[in-house]
Coordinates of C-alpha atoms and ligand atoms in Angstrom, one line a residue:
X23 CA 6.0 -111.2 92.1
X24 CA 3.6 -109.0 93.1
X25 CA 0.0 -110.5 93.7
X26 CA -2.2 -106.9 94.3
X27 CA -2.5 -105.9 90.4
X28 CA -4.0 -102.5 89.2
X29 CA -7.6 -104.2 88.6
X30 CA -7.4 -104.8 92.2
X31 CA -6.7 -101.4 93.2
X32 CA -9.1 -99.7 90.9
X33 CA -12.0 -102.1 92.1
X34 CA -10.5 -101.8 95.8
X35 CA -10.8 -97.8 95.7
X36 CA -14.0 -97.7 94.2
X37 CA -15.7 -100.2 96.8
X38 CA -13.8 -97.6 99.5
X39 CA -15.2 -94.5 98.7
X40 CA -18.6 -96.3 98.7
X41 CA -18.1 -97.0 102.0
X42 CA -16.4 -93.7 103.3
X43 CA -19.9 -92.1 102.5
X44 CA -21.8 -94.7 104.7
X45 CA -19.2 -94.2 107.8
X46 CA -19.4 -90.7 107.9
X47 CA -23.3 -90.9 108.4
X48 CA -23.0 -92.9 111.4
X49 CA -23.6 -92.0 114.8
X50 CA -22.1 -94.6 116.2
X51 CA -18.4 -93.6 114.7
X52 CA -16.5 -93.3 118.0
X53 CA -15.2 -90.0 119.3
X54 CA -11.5 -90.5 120.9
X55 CA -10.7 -94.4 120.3
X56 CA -8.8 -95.5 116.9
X57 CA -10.9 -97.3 114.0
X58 CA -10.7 -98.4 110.7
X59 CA -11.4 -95.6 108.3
X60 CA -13.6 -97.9 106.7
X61 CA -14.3 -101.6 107.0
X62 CA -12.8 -104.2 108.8
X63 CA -10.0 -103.6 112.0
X64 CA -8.6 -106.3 113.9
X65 CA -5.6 -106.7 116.1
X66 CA -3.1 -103.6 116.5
X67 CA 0.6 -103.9 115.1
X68 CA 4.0 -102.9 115.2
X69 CA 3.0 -100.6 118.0
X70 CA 6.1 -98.6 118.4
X71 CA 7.5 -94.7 119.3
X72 CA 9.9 -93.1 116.9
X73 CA 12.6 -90.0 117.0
X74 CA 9.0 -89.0 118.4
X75 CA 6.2 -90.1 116.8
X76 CA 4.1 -92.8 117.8
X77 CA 3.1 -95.0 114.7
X78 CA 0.2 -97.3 115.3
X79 CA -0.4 -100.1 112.9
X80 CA -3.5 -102.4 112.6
X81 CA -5.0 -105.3 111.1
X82 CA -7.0 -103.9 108.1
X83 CA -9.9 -104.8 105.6
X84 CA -10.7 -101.2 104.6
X85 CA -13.1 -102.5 102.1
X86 CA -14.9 -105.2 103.7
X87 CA -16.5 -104.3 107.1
X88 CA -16.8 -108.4 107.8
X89 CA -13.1 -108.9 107.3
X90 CA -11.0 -110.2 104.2
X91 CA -7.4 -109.7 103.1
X92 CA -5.9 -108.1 105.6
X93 CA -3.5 -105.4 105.2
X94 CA -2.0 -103.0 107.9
X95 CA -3.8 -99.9 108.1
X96 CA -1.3 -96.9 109.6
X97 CA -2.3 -93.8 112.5
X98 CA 0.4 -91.7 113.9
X99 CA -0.2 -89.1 116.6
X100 CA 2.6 -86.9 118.9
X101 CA 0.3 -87.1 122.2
X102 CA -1.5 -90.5 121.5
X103 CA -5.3 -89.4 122.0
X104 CA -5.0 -87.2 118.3
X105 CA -4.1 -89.6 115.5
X106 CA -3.5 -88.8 111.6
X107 CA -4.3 -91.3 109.2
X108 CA -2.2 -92.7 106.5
X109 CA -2.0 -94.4 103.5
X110 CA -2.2 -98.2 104.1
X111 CA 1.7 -99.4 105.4
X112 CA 1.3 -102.7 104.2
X113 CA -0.3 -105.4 101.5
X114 CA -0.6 -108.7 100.8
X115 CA 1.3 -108.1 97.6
X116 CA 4.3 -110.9 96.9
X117 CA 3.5 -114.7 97.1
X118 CA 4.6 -115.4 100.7
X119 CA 1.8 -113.5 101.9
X120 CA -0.7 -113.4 99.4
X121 CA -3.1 -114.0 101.9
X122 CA -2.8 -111.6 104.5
X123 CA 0.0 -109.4 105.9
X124 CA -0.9 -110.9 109.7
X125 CA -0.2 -109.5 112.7
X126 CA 3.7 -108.5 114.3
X127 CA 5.4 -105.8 116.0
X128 CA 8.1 -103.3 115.4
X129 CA 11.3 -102.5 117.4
X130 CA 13.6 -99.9 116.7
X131 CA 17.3 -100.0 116.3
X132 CA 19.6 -97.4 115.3
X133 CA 17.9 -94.9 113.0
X134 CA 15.6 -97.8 111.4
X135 CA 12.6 -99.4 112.2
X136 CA 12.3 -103.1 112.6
X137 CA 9.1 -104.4 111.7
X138 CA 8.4 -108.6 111.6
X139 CA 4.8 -109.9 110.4
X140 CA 3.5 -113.1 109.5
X141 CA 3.0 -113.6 105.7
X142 CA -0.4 -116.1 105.5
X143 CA -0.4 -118.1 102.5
X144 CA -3.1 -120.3 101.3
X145 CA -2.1 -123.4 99.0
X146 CA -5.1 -124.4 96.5
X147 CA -6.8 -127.7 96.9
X148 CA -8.6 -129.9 99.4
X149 CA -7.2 -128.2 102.8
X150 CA -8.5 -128.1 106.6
X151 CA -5.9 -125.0 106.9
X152 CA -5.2 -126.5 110.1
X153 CA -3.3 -129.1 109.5
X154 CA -2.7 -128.8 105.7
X155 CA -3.0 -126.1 103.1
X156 CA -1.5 -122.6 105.0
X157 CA 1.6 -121.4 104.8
X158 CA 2.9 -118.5 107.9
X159 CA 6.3 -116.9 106.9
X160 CA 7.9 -114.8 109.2
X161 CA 9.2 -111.6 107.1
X162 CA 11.3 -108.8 108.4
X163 CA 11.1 -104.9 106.9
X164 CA 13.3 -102.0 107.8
X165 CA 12.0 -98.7 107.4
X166 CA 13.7 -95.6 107.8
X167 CA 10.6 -93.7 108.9
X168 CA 7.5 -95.6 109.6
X169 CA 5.6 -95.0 106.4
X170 CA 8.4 -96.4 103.2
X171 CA 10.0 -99.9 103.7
X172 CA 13.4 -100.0 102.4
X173 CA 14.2 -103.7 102.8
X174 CA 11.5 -106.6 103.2
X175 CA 11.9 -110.2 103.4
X176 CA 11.1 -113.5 104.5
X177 CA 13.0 -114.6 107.5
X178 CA 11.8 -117.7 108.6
X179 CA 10.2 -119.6 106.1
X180 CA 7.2 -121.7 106.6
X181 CA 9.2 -124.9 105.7
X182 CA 11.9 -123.9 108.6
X183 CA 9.6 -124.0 111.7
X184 CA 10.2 -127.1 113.8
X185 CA 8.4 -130.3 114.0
X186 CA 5.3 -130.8 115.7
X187 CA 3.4 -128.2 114.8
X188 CA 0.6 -127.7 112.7
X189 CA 0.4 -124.6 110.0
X190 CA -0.6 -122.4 112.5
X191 CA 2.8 -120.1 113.9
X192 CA 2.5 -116.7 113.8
X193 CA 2.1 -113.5 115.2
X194 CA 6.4 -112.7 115.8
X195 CA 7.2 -110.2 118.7
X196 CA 10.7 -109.2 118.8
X197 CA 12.4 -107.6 122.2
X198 CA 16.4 -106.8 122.9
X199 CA 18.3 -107.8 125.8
X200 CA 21.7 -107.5 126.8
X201 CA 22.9 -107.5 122.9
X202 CA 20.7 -110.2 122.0
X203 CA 17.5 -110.1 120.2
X204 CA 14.7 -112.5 121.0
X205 CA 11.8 -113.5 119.3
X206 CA 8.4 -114.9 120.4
X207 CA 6.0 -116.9 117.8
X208 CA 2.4 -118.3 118.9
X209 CA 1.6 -121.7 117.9
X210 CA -0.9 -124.5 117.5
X211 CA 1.3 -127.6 118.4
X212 CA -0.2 -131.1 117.0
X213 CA -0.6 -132.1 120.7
X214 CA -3.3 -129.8 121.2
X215 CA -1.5 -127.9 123.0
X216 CA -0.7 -124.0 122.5
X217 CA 2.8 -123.2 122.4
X218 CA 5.5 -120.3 121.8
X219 CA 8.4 -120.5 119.9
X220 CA 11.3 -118.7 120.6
X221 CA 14.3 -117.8 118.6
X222 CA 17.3 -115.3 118.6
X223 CA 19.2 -113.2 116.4
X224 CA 22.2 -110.8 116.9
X225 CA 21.4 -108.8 114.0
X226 CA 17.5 -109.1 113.2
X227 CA 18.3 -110.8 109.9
X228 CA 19.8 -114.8 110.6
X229 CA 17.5 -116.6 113.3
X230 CA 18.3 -119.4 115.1
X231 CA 15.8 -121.4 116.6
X232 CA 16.1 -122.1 120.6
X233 CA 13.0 -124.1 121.7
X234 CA 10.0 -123.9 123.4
X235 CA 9.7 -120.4 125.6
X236 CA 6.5 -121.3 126.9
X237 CA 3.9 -123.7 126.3
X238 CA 0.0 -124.9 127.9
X239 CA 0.7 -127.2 130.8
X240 CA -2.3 -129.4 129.2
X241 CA -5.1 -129.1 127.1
X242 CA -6.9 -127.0 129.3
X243 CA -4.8 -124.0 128.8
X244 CA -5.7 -124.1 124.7
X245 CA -4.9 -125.4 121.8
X246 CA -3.6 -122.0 119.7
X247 CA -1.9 -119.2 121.8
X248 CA -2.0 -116.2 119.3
X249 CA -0.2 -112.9 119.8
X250 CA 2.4 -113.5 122.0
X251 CA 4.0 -110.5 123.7
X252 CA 6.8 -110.3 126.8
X253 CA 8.3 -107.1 128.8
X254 CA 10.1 -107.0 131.5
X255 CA 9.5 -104.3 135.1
X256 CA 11.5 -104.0 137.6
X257 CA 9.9 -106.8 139.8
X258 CA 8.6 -109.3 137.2
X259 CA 8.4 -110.4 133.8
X260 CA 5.5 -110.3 132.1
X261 CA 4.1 -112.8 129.2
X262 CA 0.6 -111.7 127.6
X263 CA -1.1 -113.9 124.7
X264 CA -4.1 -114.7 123.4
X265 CA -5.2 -118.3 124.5
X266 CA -8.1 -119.8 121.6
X267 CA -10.0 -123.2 123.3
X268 CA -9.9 -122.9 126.9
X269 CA -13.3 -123.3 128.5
X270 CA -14.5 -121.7 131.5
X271 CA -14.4 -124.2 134.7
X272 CA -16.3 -121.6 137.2
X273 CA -18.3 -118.7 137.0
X274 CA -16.8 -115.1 136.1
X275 CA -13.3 -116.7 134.2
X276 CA -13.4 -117.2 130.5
X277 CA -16.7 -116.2 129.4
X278 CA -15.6 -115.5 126.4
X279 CA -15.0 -117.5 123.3
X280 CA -11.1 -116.6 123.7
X281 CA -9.4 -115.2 126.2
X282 CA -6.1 -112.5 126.0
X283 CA -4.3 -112.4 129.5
X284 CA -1.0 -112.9 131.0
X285 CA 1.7 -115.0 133.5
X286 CA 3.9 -112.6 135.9
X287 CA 7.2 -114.3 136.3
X288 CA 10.6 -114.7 135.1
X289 CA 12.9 -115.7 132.6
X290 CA 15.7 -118.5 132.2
X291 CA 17.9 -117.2 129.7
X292 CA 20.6 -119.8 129.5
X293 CA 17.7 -122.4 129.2
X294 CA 15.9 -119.7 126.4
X295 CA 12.5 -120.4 128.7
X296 CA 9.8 -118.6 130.6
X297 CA 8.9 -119.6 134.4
X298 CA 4.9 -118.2 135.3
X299 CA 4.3 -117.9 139.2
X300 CA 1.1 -117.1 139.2
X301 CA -1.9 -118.4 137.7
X302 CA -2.8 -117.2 134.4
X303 CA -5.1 -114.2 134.7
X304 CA -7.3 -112.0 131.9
X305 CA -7.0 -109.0 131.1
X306 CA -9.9 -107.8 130.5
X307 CA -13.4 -109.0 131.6
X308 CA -15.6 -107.3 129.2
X309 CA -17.2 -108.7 125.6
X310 CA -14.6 -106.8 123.6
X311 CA -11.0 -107.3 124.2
X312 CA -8.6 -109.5 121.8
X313 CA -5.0 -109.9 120.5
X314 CA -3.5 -106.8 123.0
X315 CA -0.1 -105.5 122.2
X316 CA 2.5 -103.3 124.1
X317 CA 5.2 -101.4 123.4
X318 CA 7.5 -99.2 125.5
X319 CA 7.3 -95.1 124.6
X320 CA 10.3 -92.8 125.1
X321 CA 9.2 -92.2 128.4
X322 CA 9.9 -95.7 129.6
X323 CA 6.3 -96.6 130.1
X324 CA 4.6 -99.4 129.1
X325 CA 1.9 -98.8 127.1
X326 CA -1.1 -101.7 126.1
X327 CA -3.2 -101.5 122.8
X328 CA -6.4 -104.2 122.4
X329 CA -8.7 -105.0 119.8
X330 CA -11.5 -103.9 121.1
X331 CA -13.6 -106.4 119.6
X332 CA -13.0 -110.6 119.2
X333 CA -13.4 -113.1 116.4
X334 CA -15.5 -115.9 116.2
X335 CA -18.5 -114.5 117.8
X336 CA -22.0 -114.9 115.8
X337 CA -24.4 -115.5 116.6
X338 CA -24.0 -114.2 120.2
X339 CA -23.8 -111.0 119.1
X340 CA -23.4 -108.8 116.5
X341 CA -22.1 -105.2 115.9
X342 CA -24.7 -103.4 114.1
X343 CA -22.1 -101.1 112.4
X344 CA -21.2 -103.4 110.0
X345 CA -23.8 -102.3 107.9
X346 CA -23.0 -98.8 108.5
X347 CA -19.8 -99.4 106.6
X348 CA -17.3 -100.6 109.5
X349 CA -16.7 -102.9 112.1
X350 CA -14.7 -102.7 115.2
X351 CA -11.9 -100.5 117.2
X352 CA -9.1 -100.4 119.1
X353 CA -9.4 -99.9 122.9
X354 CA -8.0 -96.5 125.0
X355 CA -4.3 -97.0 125.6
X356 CA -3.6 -98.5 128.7
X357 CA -0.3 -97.9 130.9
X358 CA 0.6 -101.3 132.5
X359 CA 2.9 -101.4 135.6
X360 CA 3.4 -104.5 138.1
X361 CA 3.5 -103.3 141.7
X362 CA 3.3 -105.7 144.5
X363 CA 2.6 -108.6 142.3
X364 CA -0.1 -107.6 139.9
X365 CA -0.5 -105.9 137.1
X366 CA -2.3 -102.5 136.9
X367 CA -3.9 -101.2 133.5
X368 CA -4.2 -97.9 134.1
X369 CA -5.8 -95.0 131.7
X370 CA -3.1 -92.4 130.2
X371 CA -3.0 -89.2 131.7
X372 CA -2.8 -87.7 127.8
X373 CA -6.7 -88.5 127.9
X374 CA -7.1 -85.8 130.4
X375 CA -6.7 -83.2 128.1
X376 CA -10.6 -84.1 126.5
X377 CA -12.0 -83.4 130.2
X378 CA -14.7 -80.2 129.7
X379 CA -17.8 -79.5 132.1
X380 CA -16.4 -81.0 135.2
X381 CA -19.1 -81.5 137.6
X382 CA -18.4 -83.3 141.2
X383 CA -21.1 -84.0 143.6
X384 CA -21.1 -86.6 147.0
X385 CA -25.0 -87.8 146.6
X386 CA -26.2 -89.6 149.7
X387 CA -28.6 -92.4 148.4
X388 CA -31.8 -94.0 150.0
X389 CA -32.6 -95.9 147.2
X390 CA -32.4 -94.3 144.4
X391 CA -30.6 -91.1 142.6
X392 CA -31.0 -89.8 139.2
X393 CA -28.1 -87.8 137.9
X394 CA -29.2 -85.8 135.0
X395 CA -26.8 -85.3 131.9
X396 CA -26.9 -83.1 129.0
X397 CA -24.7 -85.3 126.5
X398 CA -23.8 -89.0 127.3
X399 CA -22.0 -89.6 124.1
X400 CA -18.4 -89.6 125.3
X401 CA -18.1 -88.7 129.1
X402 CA -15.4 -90.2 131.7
X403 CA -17.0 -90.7 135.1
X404 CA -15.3 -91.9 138.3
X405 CA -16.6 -93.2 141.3
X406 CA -15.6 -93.3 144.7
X407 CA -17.8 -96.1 146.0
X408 CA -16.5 -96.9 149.2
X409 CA -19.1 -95.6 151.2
X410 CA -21.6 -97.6 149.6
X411 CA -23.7 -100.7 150.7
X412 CA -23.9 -103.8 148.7
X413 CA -25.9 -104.1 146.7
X414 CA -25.4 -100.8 144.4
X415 CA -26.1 -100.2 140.8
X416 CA -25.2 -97.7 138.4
X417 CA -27.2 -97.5 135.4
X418 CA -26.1 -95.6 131.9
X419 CA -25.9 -95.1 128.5
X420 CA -29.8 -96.3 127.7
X421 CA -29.5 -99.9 129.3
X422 CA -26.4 -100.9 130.6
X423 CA -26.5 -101.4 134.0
X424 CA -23.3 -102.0 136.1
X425 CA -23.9 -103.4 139.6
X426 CA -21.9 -105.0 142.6
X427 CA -23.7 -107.5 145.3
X428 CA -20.7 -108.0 147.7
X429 CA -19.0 -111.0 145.4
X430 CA -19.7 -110.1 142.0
X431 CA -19.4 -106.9 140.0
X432 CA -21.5 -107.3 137.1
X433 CA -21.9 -105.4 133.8
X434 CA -25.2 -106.0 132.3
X435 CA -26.4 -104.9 128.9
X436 CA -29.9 -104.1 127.2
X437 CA -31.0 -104.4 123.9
X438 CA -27.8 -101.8 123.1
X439 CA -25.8 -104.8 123.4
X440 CA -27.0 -106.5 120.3
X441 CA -27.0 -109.6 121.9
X442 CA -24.5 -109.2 124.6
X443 CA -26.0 -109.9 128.2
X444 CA -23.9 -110.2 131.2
X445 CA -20.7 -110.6 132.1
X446 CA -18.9 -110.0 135.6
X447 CA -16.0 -110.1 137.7
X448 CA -15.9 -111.9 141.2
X449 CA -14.0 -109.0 143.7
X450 CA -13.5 -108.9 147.1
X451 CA -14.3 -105.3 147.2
X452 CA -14.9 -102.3 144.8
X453 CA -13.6 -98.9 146.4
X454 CA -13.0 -96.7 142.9
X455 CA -15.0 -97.4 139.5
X456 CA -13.6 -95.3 136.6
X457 CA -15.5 -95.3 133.4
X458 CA -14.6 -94.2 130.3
X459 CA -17.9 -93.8 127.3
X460 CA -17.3 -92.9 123.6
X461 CA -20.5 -93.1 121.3
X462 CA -20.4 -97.0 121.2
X463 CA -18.3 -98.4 123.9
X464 CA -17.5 -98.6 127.6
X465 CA -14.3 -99.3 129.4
X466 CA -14.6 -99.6 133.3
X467 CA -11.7 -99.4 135.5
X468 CA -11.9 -101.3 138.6
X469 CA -9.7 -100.3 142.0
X470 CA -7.5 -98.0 140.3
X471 CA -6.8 -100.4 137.2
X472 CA -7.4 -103.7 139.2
X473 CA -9.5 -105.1 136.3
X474 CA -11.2 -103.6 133.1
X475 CA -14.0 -104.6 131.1
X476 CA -14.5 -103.5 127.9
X477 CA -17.6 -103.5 125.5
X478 CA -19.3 -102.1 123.1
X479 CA -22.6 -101.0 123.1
X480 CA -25.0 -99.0 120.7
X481 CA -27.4 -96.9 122.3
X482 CA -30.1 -95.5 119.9
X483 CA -30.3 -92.2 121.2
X484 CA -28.2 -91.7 124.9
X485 CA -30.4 -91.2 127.2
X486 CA -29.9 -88.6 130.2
X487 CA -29.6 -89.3 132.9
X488 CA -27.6 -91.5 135.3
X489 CA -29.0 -93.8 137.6
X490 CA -27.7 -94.8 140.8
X491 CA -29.6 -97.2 142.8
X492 CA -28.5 -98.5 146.6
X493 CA -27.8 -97.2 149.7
X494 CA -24.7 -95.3 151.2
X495 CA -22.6 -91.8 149.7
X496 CA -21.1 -92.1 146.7
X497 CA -18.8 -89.2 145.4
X498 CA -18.4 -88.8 142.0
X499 CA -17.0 -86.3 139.3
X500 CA -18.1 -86.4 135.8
X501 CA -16.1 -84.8 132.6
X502 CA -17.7 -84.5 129.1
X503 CA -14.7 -85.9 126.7
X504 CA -14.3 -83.8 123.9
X505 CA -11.7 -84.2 120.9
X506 CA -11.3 -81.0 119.5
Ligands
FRU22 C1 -5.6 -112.6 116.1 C2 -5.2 -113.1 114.7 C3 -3.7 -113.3 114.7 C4 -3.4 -113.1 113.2 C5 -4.4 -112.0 112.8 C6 -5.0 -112.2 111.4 O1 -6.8 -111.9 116.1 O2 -5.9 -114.3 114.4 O3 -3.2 -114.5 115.2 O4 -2.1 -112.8 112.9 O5 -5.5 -112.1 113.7 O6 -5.8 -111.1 111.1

């Protein structure tokens, strides 16, 4: 039955085209990173490369810039910094998801696209939605060619999920190996603890539950692990998700309301179970960086996709486009590889191709250095810092003001934060910054993809010059970023 009726559409277009005129006023519309075409975006989905093509999916609101009833909103692109938008992929439209077509991922087999979601439902009546009232269904959809769906259905219903959980299982990633396919679901277990389910199928449509793949070794490690996602490399596997009620136990970890990180280790197949051996780390140590998913491209890589944004903020901050008819972005795409042990997040070469202007000096600083700049809209800048003294600063885009004192790199934001201060990363030692700007955000790469941070900011007009404060050389080359 379908749910979505023409009233809704009518009213649904109408309150869209209101809002397409507001967006396209706004300076703060970013320049090379993915956003809802109006309204709300949250968590990228069904990320996925075809005979080609790269389709990117997303959480979706298009005509509520504070959120609603999600749908998937659809981008493709052939070189994944130019994108086309499409028609939305996917609605809440039949009762097992009349609530929200949530998040899930896509994996491709044969000449047909796999694509599993979570189908929210919310029963009337007197309901906490935690622990009574929501239904998640886990529905699968082939599509021939990323845009029609030729086959949908529920494949896991609500009712069929273990015991022990509360409502809350969602988010499915599927991955192949060795003829098998396995599925991950995050979880709110009724011990407080978060969890992932795991199941297996030989054809993608009967799915037989295994057990627990991975779970919080107490209540410290959060109560709801969301978006779960696993890859394998060649020296370790990797298990990302997005941990909700962990709290921060020392400075510089989890500052945050929830985090979105990862375990290195391996897999026990005959026991259906993932072993970490490492501590979990974040991925991200910025303001804006949620519910990341990867997929692998034809070209073997690995490639990351964030929200670049998080729920559950106010009043901390705010993101002042909201009123400007839209909230929210994806982050750049990142290339993820482990070598020696950790995980790199690196910046895709494709992003090269927006370079113009290049300008490369080595400035040797007593003090201070001001670095005049045309246009500091969307600009890539990397630093060699390594012949610097701690304490150094960088200072850009009107008032945000990044800094290292020999323990601590630190990002630190002015009033263009709207509300966001500080936040930082405790290093040993920074040799190589690499900064990516668009109109409202900032992405900082640390040590050749060491560690990110990722915020936005909105500057009210960006201002021109560059400030560098400390003492030491520091080489640098700068590139306007232009999408043409
Ligand atoms: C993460 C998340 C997912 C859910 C989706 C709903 O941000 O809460 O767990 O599927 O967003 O929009």
């Amino acid at each position: 039955m379908s749910e979505l009726t023409q009233e809704y559409w009518k009213e649904f277009n109408k309150k869209q085209a209101l809002l397409r005129e507001k967006v396209t006023q706004d300076p703060w519309r970013l320049t090379y990173h993915q956003m809802p075409e109006t309204g709300w975006l949250n968590d990228p989905n069904g990320v996925v490369q075809f005979q080609g093509t790269y389709h990117l999916y997303h959480q979706y609101a298009p005509v509520n810039p504070e959120g609603g009833l999600v749908h998937w909103g659809h981008k493709t692109s052939d070189d994944l910094v130019h994108f086309e938008e499409h028609d939305i992929f996917l609605s809440p439209d039949q009762m097992y998801n009349k609530d929200g077509a949530y998040s899930g991922s896509a994996i491709v087999k044969d000449d047909d696209i796999h694509f599993f979601y979570t189908g929210n439902v919310k029963n009337p009546g007197e309901h906490d939605y935690t622990f009574s009232g929501r239904e998640q269904n886990t529905v699968h959809m082939v599509s021939k060619d990323g845009f029609s769906v030729d086959e949908r259905e529920v494949v896991i219903h609500h009712g069929e999920y273990p015991e022990g959980f509360t409502d809350h299982i969602r988010d499915p990633k599927v991955f192949e190996k060795e003829g098998t396919y396995y599925m991950i679901l995050g979880a709110r277990a009724l011990d407080h603890r978060g969890k992932i389910l795991l199941y297996t199928s030989k054809d993608l449509y009967d799915w037989t539950y295994q057990g627990i793949f991975a779970e919080a070794a107490d209540e410290t490690m959060g109560y709801m692990w969301e978006c779960p996602d696993f890859f394998e490399t060649s020296e370790k596997d990797v298990l990302i998700f997005s941990p909700q009620g962990i709290q921060a136990t020392k400075p510089f970890v989890y500052q945050n309301v929830y985090q979105s990180g990862y375990y290195l280790g391996q897999v026990d197949y005959e026991e259906g179970q993932f072993i970490p051996e490492n501590e979990f780390q974040e991925l991200d140590y910025g303001f804006d960086f949620y519910a990341p998913q990867t997929f692998e491209d034809e070209n073997g890589r690995r490639i990351l996709w964030a929200w670049m944004g998080i729920g559950d903020t106010a009043p901390e901050y705010s993101n002042p486009t909201v009123h400007r008819g839209w909230q929210h972005a994806l982050t750049m795409p990142r290339e993820l590889t482990v070598e020696n042990n950790e995980l790199k997040q690196r910046p895709l070469p494709e992003y090269q191709a927006l370079r113009q202007n290049e300008t490369q000096e080595t400035l040797t600083i007593d003090k201070q250095a001001k670095f005049p700049v045309a246009h500091q809209d969307a600009f890539e800048l990397l630093l060699d810092v390594s012949e610097m003294t701690a304490p150094f600063s960088i200072t850009l885009k009107e008032d945000t003001k990044l800094s290292y004192d020999g323990e601590v790199f630190r990002m630190q934001h002015g009033l263009s934060g709207y509300g966001r201060s500080t936040r930082g990363i405790a290093i040993e030692d920074i040799t190589l910054i690499h900064i990516f700007a668009d109109t409202s955000s900032l992405e900082i790469f640390l040590n050749d993809g060491s560690y990110v941070m990722t915020s936005r900011v909105y500057p009210k007009e960006n201002r021109e010059d560059i400030l560098f404060e400390g003492q030491g050389t520091l080489s640098f080359t700068r590139w306007d970023l232009i999408k043409e």
